[in-house]
Short mmCIF file of the C-alpha atoms (twelve columns), coordinates in Angstrom:
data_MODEL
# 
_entry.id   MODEL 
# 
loop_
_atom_site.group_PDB 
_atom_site.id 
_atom_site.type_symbol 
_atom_site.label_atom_id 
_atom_site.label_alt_id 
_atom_site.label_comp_id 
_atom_site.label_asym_id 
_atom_site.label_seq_id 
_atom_site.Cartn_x 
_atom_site.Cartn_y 
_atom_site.Cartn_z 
_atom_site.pdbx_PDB_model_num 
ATOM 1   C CA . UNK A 1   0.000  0.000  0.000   1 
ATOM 2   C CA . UNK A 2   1.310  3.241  -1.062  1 
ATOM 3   C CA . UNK A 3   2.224  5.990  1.748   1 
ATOM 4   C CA . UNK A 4   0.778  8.970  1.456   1 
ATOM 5   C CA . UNK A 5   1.060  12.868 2.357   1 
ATOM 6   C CA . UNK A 6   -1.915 12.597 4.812   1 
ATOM 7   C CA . UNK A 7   -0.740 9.612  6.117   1 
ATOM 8   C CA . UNK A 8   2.526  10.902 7.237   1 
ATOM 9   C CA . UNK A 9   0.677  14.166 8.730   1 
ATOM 10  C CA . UNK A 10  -1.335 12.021 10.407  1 
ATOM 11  C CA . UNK A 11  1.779  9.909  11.802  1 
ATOM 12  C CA . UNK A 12  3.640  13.434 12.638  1 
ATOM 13  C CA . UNK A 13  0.538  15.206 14.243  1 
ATOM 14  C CA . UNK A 14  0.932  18.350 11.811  1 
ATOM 15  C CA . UNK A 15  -0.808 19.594 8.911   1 
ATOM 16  C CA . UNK A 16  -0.785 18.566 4.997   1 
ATOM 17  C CA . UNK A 17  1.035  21.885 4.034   1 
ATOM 18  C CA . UNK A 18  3.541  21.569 6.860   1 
ATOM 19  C CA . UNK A 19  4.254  18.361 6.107   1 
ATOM 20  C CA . UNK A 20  4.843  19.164 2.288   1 
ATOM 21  C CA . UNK A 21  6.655  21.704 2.761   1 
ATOM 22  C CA . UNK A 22  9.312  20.096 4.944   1 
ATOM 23  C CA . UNK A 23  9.677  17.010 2.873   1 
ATOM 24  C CA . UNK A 24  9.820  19.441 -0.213  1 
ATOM 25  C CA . UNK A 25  13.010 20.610 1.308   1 
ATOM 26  C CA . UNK A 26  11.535 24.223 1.537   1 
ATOM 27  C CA . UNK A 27  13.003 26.343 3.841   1 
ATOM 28  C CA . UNK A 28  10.393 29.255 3.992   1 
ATOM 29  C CA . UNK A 29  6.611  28.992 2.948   1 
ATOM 30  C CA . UNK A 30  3.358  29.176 4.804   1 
ATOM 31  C CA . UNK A 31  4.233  27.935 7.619   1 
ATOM 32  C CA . UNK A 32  6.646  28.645 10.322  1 
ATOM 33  C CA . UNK A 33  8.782  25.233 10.923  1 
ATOM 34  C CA . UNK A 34  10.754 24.687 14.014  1 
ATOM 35  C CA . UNK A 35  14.072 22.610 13.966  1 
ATOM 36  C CA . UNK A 36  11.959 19.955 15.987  1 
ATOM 37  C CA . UNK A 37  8.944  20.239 13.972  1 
ATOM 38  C CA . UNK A 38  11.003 19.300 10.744  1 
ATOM 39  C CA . UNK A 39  13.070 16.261 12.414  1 
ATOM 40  C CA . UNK A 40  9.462  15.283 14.353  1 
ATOM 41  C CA . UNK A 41  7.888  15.093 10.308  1 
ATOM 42  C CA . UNK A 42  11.129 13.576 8.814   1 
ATOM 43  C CA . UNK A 43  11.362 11.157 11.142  1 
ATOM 44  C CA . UNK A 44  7.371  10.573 10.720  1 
ATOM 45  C CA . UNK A 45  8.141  9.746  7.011   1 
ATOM 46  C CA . UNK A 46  11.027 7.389  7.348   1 
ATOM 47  C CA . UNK A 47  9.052  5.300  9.756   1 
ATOM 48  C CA . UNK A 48  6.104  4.851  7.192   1 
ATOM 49  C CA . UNK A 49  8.690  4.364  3.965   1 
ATOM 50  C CA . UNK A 50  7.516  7.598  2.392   1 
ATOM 51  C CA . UNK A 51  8.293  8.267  -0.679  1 
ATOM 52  C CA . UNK A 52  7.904  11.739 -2.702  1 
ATOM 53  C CA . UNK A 53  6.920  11.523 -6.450  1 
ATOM 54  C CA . UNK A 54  9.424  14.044 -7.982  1 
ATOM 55  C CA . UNK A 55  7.585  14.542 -11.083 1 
ATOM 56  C CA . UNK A 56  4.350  15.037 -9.331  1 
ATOM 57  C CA . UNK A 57  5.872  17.796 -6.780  1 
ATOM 58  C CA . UNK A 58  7.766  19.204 -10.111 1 
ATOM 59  C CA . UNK A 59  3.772  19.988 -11.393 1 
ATOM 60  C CA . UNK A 60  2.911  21.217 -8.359  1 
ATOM 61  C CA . UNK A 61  5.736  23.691 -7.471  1 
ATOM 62  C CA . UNK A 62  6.522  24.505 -11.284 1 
ATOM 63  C CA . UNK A 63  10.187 24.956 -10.062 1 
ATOM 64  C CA . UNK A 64  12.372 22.175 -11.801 1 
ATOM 65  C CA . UNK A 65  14.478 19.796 -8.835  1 
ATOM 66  C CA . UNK A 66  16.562 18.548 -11.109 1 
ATOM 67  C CA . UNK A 67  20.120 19.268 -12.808 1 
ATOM 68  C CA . UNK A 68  21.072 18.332 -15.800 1 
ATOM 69  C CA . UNK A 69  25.283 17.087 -16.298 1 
ATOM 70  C CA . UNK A 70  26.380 17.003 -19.679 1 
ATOM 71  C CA . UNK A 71  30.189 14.906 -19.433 1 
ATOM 72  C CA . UNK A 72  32.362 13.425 -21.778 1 
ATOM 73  C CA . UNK A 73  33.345 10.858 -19.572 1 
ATOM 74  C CA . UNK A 74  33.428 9.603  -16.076 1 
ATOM 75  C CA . UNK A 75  37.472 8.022  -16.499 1 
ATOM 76  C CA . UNK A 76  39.466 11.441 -16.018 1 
ATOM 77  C CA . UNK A 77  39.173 11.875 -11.963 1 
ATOM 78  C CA . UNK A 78  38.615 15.404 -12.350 1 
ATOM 79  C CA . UNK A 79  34.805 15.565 -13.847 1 
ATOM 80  C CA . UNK A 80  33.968 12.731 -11.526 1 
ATOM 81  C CA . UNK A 81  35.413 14.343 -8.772  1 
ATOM 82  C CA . UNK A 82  33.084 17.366 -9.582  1 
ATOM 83  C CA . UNK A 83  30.041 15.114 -9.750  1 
ATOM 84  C CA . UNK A 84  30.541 13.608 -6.826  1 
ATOM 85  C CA . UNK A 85  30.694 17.469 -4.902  1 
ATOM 86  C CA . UNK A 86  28.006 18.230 -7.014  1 
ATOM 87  C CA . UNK A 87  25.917 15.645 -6.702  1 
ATOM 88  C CA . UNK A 88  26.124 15.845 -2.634  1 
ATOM 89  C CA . UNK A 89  25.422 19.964 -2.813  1 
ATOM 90  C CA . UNK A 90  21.976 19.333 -4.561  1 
ATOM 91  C CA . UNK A 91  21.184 16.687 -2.449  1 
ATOM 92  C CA . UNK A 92  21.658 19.216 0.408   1 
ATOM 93  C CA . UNK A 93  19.593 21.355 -1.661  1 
ATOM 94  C CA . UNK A 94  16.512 18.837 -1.894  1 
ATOM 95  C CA . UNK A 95  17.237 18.478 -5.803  1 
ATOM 96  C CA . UNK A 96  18.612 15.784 -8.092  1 
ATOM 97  C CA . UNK A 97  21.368 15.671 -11.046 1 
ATOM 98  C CA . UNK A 98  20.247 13.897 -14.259 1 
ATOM 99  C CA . UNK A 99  23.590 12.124 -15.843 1 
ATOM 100 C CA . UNK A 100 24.352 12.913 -19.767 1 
ATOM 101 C CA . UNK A 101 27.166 11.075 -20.707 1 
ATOM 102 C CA . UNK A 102 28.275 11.706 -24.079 1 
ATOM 103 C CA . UNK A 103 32.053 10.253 -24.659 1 
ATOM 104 C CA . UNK A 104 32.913 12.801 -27.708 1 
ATOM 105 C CA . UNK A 105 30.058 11.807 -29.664 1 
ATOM 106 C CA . UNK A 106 27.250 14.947 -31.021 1 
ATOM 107 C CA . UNK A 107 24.357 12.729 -31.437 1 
ATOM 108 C CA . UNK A 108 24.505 11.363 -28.330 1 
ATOM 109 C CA . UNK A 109 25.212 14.447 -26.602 1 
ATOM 110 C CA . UNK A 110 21.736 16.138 -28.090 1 
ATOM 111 C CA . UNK A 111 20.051 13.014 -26.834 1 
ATOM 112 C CA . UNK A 112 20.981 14.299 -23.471 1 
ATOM 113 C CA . UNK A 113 19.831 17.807 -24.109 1 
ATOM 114 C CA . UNK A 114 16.587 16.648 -25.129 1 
ATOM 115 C CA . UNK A 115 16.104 14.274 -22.172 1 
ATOM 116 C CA . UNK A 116 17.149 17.484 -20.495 1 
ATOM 117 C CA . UNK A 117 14.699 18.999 -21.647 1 
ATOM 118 C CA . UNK A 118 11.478 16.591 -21.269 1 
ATOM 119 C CA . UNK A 119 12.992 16.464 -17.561 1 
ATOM 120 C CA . UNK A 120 12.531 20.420 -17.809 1 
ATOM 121 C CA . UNK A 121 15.932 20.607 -15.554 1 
ATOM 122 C CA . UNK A 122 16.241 23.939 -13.508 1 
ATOM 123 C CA . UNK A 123 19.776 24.575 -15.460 1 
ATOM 124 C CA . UNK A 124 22.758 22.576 -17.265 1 
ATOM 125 C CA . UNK A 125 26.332 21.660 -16.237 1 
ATOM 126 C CA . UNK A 126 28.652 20.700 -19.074 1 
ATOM 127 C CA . UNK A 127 31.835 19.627 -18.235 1 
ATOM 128 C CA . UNK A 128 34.650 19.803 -20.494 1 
ATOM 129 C CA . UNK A 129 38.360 17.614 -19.936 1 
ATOM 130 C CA . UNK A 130 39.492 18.816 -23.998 1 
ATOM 131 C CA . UNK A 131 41.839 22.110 -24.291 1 
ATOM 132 C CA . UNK A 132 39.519 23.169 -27.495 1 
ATOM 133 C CA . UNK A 133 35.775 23.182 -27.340 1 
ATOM 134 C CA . UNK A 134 34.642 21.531 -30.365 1 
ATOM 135 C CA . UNK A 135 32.185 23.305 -32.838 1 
ATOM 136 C CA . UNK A 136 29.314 21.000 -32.314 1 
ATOM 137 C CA . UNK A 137 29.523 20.647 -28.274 1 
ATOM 138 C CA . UNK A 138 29.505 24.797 -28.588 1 
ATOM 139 C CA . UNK A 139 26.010 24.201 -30.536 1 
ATOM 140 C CA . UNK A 140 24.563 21.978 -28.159 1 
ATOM 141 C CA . UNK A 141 25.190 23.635 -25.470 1 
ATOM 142 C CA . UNK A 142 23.760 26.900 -26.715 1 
ATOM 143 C CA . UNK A 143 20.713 24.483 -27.545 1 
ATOM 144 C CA . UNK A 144 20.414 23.817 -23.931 1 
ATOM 145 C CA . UNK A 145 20.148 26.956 -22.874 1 
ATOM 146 C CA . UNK A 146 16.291 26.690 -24.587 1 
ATOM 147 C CA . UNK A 147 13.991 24.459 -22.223 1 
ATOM 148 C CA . UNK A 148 17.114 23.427 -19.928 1 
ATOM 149 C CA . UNK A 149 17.837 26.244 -17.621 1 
ATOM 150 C CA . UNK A 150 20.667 28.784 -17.971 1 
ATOM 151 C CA . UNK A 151 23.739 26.465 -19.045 1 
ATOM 152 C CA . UNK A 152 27.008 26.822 -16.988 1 
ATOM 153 C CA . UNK A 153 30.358 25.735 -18.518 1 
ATOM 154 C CA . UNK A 154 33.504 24.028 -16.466 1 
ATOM 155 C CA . UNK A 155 36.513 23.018 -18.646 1 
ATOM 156 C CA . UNK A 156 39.602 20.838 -16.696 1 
ATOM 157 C CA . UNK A 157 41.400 21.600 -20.117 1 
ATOM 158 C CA . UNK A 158 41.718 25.319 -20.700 1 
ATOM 159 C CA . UNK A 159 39.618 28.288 -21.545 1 
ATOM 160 C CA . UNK A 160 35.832 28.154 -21.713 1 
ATOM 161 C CA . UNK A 161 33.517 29.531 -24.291 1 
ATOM 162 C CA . UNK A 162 30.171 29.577 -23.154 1 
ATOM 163 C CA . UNK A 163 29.576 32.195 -20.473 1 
ATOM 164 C CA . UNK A 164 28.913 32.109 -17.408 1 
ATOM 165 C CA . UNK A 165 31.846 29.082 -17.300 1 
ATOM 166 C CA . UNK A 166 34.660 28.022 -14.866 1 
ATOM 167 C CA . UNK A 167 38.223 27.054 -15.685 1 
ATOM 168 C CA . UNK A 168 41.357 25.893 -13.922 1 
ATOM 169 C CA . UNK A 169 43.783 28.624 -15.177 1 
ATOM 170 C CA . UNK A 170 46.474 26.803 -16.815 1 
ATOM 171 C CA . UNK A 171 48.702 30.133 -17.242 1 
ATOM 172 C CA . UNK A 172 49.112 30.249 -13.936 1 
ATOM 173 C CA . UNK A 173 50.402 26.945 -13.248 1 
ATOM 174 C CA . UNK A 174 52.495 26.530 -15.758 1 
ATOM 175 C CA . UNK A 175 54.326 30.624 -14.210 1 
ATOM 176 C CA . UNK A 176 54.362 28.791 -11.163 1 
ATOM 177 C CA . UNK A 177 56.426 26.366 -12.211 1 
ATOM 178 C CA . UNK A 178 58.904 28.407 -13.830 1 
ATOM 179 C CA . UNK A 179 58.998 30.825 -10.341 1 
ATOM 180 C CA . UNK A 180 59.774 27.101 -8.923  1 
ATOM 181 C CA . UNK A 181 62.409 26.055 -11.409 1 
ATOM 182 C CA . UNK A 182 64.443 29.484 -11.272 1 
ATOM 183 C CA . UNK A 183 64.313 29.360 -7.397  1 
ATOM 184 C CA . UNK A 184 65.846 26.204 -8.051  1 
ATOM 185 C CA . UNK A 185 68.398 27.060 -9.583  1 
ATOM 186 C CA . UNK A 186 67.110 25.723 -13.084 1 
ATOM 187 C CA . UNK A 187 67.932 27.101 -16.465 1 
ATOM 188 C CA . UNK A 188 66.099 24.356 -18.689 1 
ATOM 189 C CA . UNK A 189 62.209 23.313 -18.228 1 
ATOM 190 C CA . UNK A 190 60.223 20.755 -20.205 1 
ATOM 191 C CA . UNK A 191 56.569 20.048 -20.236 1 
ATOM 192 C CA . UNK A 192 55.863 16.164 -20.823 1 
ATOM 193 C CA . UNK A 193 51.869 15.900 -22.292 1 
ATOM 194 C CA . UNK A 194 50.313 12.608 -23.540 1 
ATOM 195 C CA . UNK A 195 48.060 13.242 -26.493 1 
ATOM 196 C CA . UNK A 196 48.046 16.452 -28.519 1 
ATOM 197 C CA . UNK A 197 48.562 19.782 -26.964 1 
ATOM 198 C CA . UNK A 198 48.585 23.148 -28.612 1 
ATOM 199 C CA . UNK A 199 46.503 24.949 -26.139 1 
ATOM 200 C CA . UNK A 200 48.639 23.691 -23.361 1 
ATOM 201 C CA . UNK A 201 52.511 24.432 -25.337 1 
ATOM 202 C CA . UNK A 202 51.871 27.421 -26.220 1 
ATOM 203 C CA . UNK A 203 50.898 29.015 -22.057 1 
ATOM 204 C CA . UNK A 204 53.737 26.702 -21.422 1 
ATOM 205 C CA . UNK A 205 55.988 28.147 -23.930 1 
ATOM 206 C CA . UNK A 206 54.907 31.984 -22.943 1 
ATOM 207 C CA . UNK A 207 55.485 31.549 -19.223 1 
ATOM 208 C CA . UNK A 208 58.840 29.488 -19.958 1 
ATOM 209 C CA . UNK A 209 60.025 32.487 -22.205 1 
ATOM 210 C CA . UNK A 210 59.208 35.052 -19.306 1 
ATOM 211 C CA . UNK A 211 61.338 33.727 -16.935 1 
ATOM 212 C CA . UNK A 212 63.862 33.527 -19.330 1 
ATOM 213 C CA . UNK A 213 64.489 29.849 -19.615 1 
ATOM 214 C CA . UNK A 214 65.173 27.556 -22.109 1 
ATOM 215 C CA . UNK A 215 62.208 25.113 -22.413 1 
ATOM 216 C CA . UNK A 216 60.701 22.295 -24.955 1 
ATOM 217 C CA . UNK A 217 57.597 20.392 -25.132 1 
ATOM 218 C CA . UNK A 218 57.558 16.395 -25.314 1 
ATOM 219 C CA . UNK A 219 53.945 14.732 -26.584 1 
ATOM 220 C CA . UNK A 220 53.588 11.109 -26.417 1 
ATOM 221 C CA . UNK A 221 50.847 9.067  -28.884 1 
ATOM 222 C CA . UNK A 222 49.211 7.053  -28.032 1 
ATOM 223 C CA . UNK A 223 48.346 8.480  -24.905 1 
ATOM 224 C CA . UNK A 224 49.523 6.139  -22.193 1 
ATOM 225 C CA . UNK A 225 52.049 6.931  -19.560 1 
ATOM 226 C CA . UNK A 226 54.279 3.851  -20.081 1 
ATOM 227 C CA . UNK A 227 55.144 5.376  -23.489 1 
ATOM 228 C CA . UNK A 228 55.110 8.751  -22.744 1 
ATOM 229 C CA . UNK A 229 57.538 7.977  -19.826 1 
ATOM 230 C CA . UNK A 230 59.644 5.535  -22.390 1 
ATOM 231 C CA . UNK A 231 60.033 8.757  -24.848 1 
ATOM 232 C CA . UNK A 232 60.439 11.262 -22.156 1 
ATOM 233 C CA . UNK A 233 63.059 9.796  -20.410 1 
ATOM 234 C CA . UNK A 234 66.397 9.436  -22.424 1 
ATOM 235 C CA . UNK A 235 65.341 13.008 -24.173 1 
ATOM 236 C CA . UNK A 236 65.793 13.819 -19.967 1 
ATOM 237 C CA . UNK A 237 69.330 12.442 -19.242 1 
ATOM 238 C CA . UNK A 238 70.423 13.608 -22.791 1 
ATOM 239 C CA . UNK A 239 68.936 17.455 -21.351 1 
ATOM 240 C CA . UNK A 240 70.648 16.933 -17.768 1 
ATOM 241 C CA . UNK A 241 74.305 16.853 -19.730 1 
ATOM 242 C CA . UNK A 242 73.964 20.606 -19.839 1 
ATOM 243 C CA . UNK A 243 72.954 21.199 -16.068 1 
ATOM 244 C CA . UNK A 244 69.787 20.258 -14.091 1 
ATOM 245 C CA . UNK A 245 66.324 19.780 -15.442 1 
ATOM 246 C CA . UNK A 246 62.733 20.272 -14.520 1 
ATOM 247 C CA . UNK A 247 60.004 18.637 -16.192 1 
ATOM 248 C CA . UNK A 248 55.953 19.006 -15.543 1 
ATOM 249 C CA . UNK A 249 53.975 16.865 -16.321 1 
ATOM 250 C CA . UNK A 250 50.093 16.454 -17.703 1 
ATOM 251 C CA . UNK A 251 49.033 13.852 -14.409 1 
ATOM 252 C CA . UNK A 252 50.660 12.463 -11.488 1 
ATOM 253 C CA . UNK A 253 50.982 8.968  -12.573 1 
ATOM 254 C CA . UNK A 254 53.102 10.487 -15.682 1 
ATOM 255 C CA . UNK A 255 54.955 11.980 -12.860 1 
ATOM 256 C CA . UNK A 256 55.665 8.692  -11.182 1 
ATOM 257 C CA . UNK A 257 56.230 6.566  -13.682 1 
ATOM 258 C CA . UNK A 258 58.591 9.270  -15.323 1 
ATOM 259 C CA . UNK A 259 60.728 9.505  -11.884 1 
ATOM 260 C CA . UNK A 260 60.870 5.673  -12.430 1 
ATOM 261 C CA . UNK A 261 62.571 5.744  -15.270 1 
ATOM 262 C CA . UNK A 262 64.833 8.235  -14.487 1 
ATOM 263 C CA . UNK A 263 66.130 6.167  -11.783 1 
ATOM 264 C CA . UNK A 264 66.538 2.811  -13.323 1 
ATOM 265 C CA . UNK A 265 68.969 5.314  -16.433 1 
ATOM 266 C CA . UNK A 266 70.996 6.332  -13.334 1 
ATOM 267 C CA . UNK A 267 69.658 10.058 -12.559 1 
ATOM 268 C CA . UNK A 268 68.159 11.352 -9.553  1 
ATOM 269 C CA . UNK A 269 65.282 13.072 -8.278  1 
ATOM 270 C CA . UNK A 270 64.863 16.125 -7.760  1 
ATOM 271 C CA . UNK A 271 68.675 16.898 -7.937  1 
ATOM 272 C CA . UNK A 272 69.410 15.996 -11.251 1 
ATOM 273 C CA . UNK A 273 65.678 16.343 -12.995 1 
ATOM 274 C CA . UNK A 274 62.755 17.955 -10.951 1 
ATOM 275 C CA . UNK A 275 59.245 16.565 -11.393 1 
ATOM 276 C CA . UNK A 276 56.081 18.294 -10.667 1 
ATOM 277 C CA . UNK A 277 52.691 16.309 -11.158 1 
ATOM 278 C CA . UNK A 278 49.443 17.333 -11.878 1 
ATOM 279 C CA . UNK A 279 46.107 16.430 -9.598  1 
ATOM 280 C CA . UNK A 280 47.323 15.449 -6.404  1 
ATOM 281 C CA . UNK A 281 46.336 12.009 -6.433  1 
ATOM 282 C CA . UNK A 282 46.693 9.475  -3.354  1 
ATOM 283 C CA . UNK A 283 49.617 7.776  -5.172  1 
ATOM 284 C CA . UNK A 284 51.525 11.140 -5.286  1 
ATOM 285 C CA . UNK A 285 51.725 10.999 -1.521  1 
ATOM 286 C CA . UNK A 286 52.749 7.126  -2.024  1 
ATOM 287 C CA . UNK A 287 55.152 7.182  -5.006  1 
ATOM 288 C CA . UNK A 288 59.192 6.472  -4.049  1 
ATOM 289 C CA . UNK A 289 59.862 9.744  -4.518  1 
ATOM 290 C CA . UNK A 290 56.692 11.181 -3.524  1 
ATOM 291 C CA . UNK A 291 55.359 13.052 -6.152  1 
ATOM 292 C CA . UNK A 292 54.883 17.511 -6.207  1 
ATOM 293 C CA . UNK A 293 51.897 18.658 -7.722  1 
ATOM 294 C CA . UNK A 294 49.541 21.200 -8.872  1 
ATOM 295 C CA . UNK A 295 46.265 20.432 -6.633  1 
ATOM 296 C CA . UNK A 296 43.378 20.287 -8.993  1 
ATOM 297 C CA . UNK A 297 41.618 18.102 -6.267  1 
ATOM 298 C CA . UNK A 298 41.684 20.576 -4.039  1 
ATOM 299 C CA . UNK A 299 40.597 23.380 -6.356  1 
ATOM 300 C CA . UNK A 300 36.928 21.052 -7.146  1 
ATOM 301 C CA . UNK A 301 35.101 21.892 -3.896  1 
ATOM 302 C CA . UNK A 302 35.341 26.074 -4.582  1 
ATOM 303 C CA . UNK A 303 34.215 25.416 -8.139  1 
ATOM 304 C CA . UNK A 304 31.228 23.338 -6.906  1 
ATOM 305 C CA . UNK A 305 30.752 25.914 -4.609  1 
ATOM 306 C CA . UNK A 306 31.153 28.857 -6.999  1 
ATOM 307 C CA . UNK A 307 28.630 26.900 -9.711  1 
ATOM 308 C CA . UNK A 308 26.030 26.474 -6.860  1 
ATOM 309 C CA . UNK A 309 25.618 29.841 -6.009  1 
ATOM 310 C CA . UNK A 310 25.403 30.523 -9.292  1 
ATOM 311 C CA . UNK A 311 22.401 28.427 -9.613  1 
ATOM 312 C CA . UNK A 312 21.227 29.907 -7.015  1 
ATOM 313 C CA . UNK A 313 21.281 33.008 -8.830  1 
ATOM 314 C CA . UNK A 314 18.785 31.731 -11.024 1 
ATOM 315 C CA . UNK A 315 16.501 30.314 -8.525  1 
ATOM 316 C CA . UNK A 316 16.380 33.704 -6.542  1 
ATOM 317 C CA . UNK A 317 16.593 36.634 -9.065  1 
ATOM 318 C CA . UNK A 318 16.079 34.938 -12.332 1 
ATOM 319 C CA . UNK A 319 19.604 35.990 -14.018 1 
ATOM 320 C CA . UNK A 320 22.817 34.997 -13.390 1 
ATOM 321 C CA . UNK A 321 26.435 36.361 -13.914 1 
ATOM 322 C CA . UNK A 322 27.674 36.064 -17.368 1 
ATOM 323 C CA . UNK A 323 31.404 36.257 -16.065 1 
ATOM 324 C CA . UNK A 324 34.127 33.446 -17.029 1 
ATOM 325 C CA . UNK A 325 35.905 32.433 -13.109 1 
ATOM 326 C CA . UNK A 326 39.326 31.235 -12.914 1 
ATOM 327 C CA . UNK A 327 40.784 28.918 -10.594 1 
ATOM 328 C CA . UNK A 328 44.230 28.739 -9.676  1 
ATOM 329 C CA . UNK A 329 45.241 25.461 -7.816  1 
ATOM 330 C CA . UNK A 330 47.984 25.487 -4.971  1 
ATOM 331 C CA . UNK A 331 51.561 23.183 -5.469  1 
ATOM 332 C CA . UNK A 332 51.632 20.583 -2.754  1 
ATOM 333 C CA . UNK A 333 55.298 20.478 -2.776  1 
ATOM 334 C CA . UNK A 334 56.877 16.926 -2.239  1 
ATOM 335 C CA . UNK A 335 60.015 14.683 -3.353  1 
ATOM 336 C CA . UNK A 336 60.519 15.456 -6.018  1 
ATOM 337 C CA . UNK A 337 60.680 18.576 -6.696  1 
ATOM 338 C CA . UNK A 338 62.192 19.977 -3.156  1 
# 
């Protein structure tokens, strides 16, 4: 037998519209709720097995509960680190994220916009891993700003078009690491990428030229850190001939697996090549050397935060900033790269 509204009022000993409007997750409405009128009702609807029908309260309020994620994939750490924090903040909120999945492919990502849609989500994440925004992913998400909610961009991989939008800035990590190389006592950087990387070369390349140093850029295909690390490495000990070396990398298993191979050529690290990571994974605290690194993990929770109160924007005045927010991640400074 299904549980319903009056049934839990009657269990709690309060009225129909005080009872919806707790388990609606409202905090204000038309009736004043104490902290132990709200865990009395709660508690009410647990014991019964209450359940709310979302779509039903969606008619009634005509405020949308859920969020729509558009994501390439769920493999790099850093989007599903974000939809994890996300996922827990509208929770908090009383709403729910709707996952679009979309793995580079167009069609499939309008499928998700137009589930979006028929869900009639309150707004749209899409997160972005990719350095350059590809034409069509800049189309759909302009189509989701019709019938989705006010769309809200987050790139892991360099600038982003689509306003309001967040962005780890890249510039400034790769300045940082040059400030750390010269106070080092380094006159020769390198930047170590798997996959292609123009976006990412060329900040490299400006802030390496700033601090006057000399500097290259080493891709690996295909993208794997076993062959990255196999190319990187001799180009590394041929480098160190002329004086000591510092070498950043695109992810901290790169990082490890890099310092690994630098040991078994007979260099060391940091004093003969420096190696700074990129993430702050657990296995950079774990790695023989441990591994330094910019910490992208820590930046996630502040641009949750920052694309909450955006939505919140939305909810309370109806508009919402149309600026582009930058991020700059700390260094956790470890082994190697003292």
């Amino acid at each position: 037998m299904q549980v319903t509204l009056a049934d839990v009022a009657k269990r709690a000993g309060f009225s129909k519209s005080a009872v919806s409007q707790v388990l609606a997750g409202q905090s204000g409405g038309n009736v004043r709720i104490s902290e132990a009128t709200r865990k009395r009702i709660l508690n009410a609807a647990s014991e019964l097995g209450y359940v709310i029908d979302a779509s039903a309260r969606q008619l009634r309020c005509g405020v949308s509960t859920l969020l729509g994620v558009l994501i390439h994939d769920l493999k790099g750490s850093y989007a599903s680190q974000f939809l994890y924090y996300i996922s827990l903040q509208m929770a908090q909120m009383g709403k729910e994220v709707i996952l679009g999945v979309h793995t580079g492919d167009a069609q499939l990502a309008r499928y998700h916009v137009s589930r979006f849609r028929s869900y009639r989500t309150c707004g749209v994440v899409a997160i972005s891993s990719t350095s350059e925004a590809k034409d069509w992913m800049a189309e759909c998400v302009a189509e989701a700003r019709t019938g989705c909610g006010p769309v809200i961009a987050v790139s892991f991989g360099g600038d982003v078009g689509p306003r309001p939008g967040l962005h780890i800035d890249y510039d400034w990590e790769c300045e940082q690491f040059c400030r750390m190389a010269v106070a080092d006592g380094r006159s020769h950087v390198i930047m170590a990428r798997r996959g292609e990387s123009t976006g990412y070369a060329e900040r490299f390349r400006r802030a390496a030229r700033a601090a006057g140093l000399r500097h290259e850029v080493l891709d690996a295909l295909p993208s794997d850190p076993w062959t990255l690390a196999g190319q990187v490495a001799p180009r590394l000990v041929e480098a160190r001939r002329t004086g000591p070396v510092a070498v950043m990398t695109s992810v901290d298993t790169d990082a490890v697996i890099i310092a690994q191979q630098l040991l078994k050529r007979g260099l060391t690290v940091p004093q003969d090549v420096a190696i700074l990571g990129y993430g702050n994974f657990p296995l950079s605290q774990v790695s023989s050397p441990t591994v330094s690194t910019v910490d992208i993990s820590g930046a996630i929770p502040s641009m949750v935060e920052k694309t909450v109160d955006l939505l919140n924007q939305q909810e309370l005045s109806g508009a919402m900033e149309e600026g582009v927010y930058a991020f700059r991640p700390g260094v956790v400074v470890r082994e190697s790269f003292a």
